[in-house]
Amino acid sequence: GENVEQHPSTLSVQEGDSAVIKCTYSDSASNYFPWYKQELGKRPQLIIDIRSNVGEKKDQRIAVTLNKTAKHFSLHITETQPEDSAVYFCAELGGGADGLTFGKGTHLIIQP
Amino acid sequence: KAGVTQTPRYLIKTRGQQVTLSCSPISGHRSVSWYQQTPGQGLQFLFEYFSETQRNKGNFPGRFSGRQFSNSRSEMNVSTLELGDSALYLCASSFGWETEAFFGQGTRLTVV
């Protein structure tokens, strides 16, 4: 728990280009890091997650990297498509008792 | 497999009233967490229940309370509503603490 910083707050990329969203956290006991996608008016949906014993995880066009020493993790989306437009939230689950701590979100805009 | 169901979808209440929101988790999930989502504060953790016991609690006043029933369905209650309680309230169910959390569609509460 504690604090999660997410950058940028808005990201506009050309269709087909890559998008990278970064998050930093402060709780050294954090060990679970999910990423959620939320389309306008819809529920957040898990798109990928990573645990502290893994440095990188990939699922088709989406990948997440984790650097535990530096306490940051990133979401990478390659070959972006219009349907990737949404708000993306990073989150972490720490050693405390405060549930998932979310970043403030990144509004990803895919320009045609 | 049915997803997480929240009722009602929309609510309008007057300041000072109380409100009860309901969440039915995915079958087999015993953990239910509640979150408040607002444009200014983002997604904030309220509390988490597991097997009818509140395991974790976020930094919200005592006006926010909840409970879980033996069938894992959960309710949250907000008493003495304030204008600032207007938000989207999301519940999420998961099999355990560090496993994928599935969100419901949320209850949009408006306090007037």
Coordinates of C-alpha atoms in Angstrom, one line a residue, chain A residues 23-100:
Chain A
C23 CA 4.4 3.5 -12.1
T24 CA 6.5 3.8 -9.0
Y25 CA 5.6 2.6 -5.5
S26 CA 7.0 3.1 -2.0
D27 CA 6.1 -0.1 -0.1
S28 CA 9.1 -2.4 -0.2
A29 CA 6.8 -5.3 0.9
S30 CA 4.7 -5.0 -2.2
N31 CA 4.6 -8.2 -4.1
Y32 CA 1.7 -8.2 -6.6
F33 CA 1.3 -5.6 -9.4
P34 CA -1.8 -5.7 -11.6
W35 CA -2.8 -3.4 -14.5
Y36 CA -6.4 -2.6 -15.2
K37 CA -8.0 -1.1 -18.3
Q38 CA -11.2 0.9 -17.8
E39 CA -13.3 2.0 -20.8
L40 CA -15.7 4.9 -20.4
G41 CA -18.7 3.8 -18.3
K42 CA -17.4 0.3 -17.8
R43 CA -15.8 -1.6 -15.0
P44 CA -12.0 -1.9 -14.6
Q45 CA -10.7 -5.1 -16.2
L46 CA -7.4 -6.8 -15.4
I47 CA -5.2 -6.9 -18.5
I48 CA -2.0 -8.3 -17.0
D49 CA -0.3 -8.8 -13.6
I50 CA 3.1 -9.6 -12.3
R51 CA 4.5 -10.9 -9.0
S52 CA 7.6 -9.8 -7.3
N53 CA 9.6 -13.0 -8.2
V54 CA 9.3 -12.2 -11.9
G55 CA 11.0 -9.4 -13.8
E56 CA 8.9 -9.4 -17.0
K57 CA 5.7 -10.9 -18.3
K58 CA 4.2 -10.8 -21.8
D59 CA 0.8 -11.5 -23.2
Q60 CA 0.5 -10.9 -27.0
R61 CA 0.8 -7.1 -27.5
I62 CA 1.0 -6.3 -23.8
A63 CA 4.0 -6.6 -21.5
V64 CA 4.8 -5.6 -18.0
T65 CA 8.3 -5.1 -16.5
L66 CA 9.1 -4.9 -12.8
N67 CA 12.3 -3.5 -11.2
K68 CA 12.0 -4.2 -7.5
T69 CA 15.2 -2.5 -6.6
A70 CA 14.1 0.8 -8.1
K71 CA 10.5 0.2 -7.1
H72 CA 9.0 0.8 -10.5
F73 CA 6.9 -1.2 -13.0
S74 CA 5.8 -0.4 -16.5
L75 CA 3.1 -1.4 -19.0
H76 CA 4.1 -1.7 -22.6
I77 CA 1.6 -1.9 -25.4
T78 CA 2.9 -2.5 -28.9
E79 CA 1.1 -2.1 -32.3
T80 CA -1.6 0.0 -30.6
Q81 CA -5.1 -0.2 -32.0
P82 CA -8.2 2.1 -31.6
E83 CA -9.7 -0.3 -29.1
D84 CA -6.7 0.2 -26.8
S85 CA -8.1 3.7 -26.1
A86 CA -9.1 3.7 -22.4
V87 CA -7.9 4.7 -18.9
Y88 CA -5.2 2.4 -17.6
F89 CA -4.5 2.0 -13.9
C90 CA -1.6 0.4 -12.2
A91 CA -1.9 -1.0 -8.7
E92 CA 0.1 -2.8 -6.1
L93 CA -0.7 -5.0 -3.2
G94 CA 1.6 -4.4 -0.3
G95 CA 2.4 -6.1 3.0
G96 CA 0.0 -4.0 4.9
A97 CA -3.8 -4.2 5.3
D98 CA -4.9 -1.6 2.8
G99 CA -6.0 -3.6 -0.3
L100 CA -4.9 -2.7 -3.8

